[in-house]
CSV table of C-alpha atoms in Angstrom, one decimal:
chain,number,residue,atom,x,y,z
F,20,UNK,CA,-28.9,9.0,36.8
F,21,UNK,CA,-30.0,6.6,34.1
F,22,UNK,CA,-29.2,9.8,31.7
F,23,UNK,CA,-25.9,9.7,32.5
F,24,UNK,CA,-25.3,5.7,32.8
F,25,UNK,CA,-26.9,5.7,29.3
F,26,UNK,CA,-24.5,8.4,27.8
F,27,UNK,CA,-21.6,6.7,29.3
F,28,UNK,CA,-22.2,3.7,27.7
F,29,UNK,CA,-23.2,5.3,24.7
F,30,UNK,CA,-19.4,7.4,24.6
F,31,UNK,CA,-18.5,3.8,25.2
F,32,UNK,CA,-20.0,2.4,21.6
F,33,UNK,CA,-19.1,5.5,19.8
F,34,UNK,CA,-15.5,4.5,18.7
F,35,UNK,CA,-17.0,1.4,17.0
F,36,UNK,CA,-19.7,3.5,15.3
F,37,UNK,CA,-17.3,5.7,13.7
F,38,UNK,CA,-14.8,2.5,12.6
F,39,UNK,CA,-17.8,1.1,10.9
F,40,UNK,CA,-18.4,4.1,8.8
F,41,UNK,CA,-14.6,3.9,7.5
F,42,UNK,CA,-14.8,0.3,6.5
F,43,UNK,CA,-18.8,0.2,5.7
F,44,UNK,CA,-18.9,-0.7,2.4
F,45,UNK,CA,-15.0,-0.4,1.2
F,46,UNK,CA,-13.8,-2.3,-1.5
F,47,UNK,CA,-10.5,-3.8,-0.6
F,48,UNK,CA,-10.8,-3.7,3.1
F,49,UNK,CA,-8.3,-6.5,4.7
F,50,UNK,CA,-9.2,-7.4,8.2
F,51,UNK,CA,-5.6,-9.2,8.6
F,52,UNK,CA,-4.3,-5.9,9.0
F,53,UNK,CA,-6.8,-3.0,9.5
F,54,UNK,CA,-5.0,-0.2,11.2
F,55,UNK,CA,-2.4,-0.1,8.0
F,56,UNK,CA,-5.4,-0.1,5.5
F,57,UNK,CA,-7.3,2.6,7.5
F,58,UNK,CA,-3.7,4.7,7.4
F,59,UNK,CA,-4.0,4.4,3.7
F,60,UNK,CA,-7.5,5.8,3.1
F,61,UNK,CA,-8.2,9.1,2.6
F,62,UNK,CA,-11.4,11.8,2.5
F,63,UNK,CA,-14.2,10.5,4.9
F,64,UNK,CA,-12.9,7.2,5.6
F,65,UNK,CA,-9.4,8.9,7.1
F,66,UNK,CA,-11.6,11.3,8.5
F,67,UNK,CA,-14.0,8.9,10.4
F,68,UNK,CA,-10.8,6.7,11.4
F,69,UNK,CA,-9.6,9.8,13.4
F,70,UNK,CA,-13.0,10.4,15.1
F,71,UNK,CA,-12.8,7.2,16.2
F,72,UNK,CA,-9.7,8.2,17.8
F,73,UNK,CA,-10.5,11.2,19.3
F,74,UNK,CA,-13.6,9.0,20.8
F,75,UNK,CA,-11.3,6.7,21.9
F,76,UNK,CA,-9.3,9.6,23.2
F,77,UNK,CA,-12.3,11.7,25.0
F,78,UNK,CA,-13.9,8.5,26.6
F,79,UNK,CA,-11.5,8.3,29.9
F,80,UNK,CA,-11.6,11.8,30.7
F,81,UNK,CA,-15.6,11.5,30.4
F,82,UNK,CA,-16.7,8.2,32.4
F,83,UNK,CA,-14.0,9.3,35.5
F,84,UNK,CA,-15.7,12.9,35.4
F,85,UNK,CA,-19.2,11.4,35.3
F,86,UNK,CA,-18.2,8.7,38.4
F,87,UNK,CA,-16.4,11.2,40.3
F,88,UNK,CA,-19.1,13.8,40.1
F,89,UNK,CA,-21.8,11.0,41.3
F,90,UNK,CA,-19.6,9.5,43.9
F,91,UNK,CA,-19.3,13.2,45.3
F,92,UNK,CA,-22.9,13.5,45.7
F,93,UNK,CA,-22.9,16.1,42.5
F,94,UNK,CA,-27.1,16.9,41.8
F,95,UNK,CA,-28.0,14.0,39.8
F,96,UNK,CA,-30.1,16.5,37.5
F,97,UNK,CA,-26.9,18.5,36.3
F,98,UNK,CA,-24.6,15.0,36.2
F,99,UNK,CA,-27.6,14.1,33.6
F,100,UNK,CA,-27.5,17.1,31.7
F,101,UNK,CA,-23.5,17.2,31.5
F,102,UNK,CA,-23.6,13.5,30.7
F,103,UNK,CA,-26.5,14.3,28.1
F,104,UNK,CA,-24.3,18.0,26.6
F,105,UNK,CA,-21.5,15.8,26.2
F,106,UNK,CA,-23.4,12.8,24.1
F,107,UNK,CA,-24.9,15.3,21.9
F,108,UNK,CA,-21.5,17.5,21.5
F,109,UNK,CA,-19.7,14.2,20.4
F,110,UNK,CA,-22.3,13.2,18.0
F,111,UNK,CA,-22.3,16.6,16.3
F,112,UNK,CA,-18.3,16.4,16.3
F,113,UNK,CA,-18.4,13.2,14.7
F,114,UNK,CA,-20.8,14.6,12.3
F,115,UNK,CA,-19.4,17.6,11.3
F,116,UNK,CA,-15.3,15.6,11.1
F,117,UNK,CA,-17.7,13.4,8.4
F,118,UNK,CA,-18.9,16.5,6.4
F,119,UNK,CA,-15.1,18.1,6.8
F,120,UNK,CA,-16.6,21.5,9.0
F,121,UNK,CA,-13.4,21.9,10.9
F,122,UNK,CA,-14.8,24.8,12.7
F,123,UNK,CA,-18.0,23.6,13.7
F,124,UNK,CA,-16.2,20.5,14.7
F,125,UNK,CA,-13.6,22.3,16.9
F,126,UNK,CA,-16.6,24.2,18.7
F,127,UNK,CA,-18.9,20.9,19.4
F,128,UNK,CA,-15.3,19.5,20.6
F,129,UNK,CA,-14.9,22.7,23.3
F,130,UNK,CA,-18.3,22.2,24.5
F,131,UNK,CA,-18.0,18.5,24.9
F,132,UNK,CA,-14.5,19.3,26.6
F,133,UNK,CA,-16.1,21.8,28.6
F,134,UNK,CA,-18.7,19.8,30.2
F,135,UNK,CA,-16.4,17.0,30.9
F,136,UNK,CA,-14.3,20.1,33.0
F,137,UNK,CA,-17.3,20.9,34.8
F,138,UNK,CA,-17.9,17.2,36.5
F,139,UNK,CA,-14.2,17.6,38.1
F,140,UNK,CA,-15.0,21.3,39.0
F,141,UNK,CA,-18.2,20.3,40.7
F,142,UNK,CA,-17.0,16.9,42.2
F,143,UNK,CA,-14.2,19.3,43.9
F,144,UNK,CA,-17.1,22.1,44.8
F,145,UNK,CA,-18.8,18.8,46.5
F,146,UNK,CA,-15.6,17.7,48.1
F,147,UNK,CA,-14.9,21.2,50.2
F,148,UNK,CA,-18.4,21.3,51.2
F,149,UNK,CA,-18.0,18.3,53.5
């Protein structure tokens, strides 16, 4: 279960990892106003600010699913490996929104998506079985 407290927290720090790539470095950046000089930007910057919000978006949905699933007695083994699937989806989303691969990026986003689907359906599985 450390696998999957681990990738939680790491969803968790995502968000900030992808703000820091839009402002790393920018000339100009103002800090009294952020979200209206992020609106303004454009190529990898713009596209990093939007990861951020999709990770921002995804990280509910995946820290309930991974709770839920080991609160419902799901194999610890499979919450690790759906908590690990999802980590390593997100990071290749974020990586491929960087490089602009929309298509690679909407297929690592299904996956992670998918996973996240399969702690509720397993946490329900769990829930008849009692």
């Amino acid at each position: 279960m450390v696998i999957s407290y681990a990738s939680v927290l790491v969803a968790g720090l995502m968000p900030m990892v992808c703000a820091g790539i839009a402002k790393a470095g920018a000339k100009g950046y103002d800090n009294h106003d952020p979200r209206a000089w992020l609106a303004q930007q454009d190529g990898y910057r713009a596209r990093a600010n939007a990861a951020q919000a999709n990770c921002f978006e995804a990280f509910p949905f995946f820290a309930v699913g991974v709770l839920l699933a080991l609160l419902t007695g799901v194999d610890p083994f499979m919450v690790d490996l759906l908590a690990a699937l999802f980590v390593a989806t997100r990071v290749a989303y974020v990586a491929c929104y960087l490089a602009d691969k929309a298509l690679f990026r909407t297929i690592f986003w299904s996956v992670g998506y998918l996973s996240v689907v399969a702690f509720f359906v397993l946490a329900m599985q769990n829930l008849q079985m009692d």
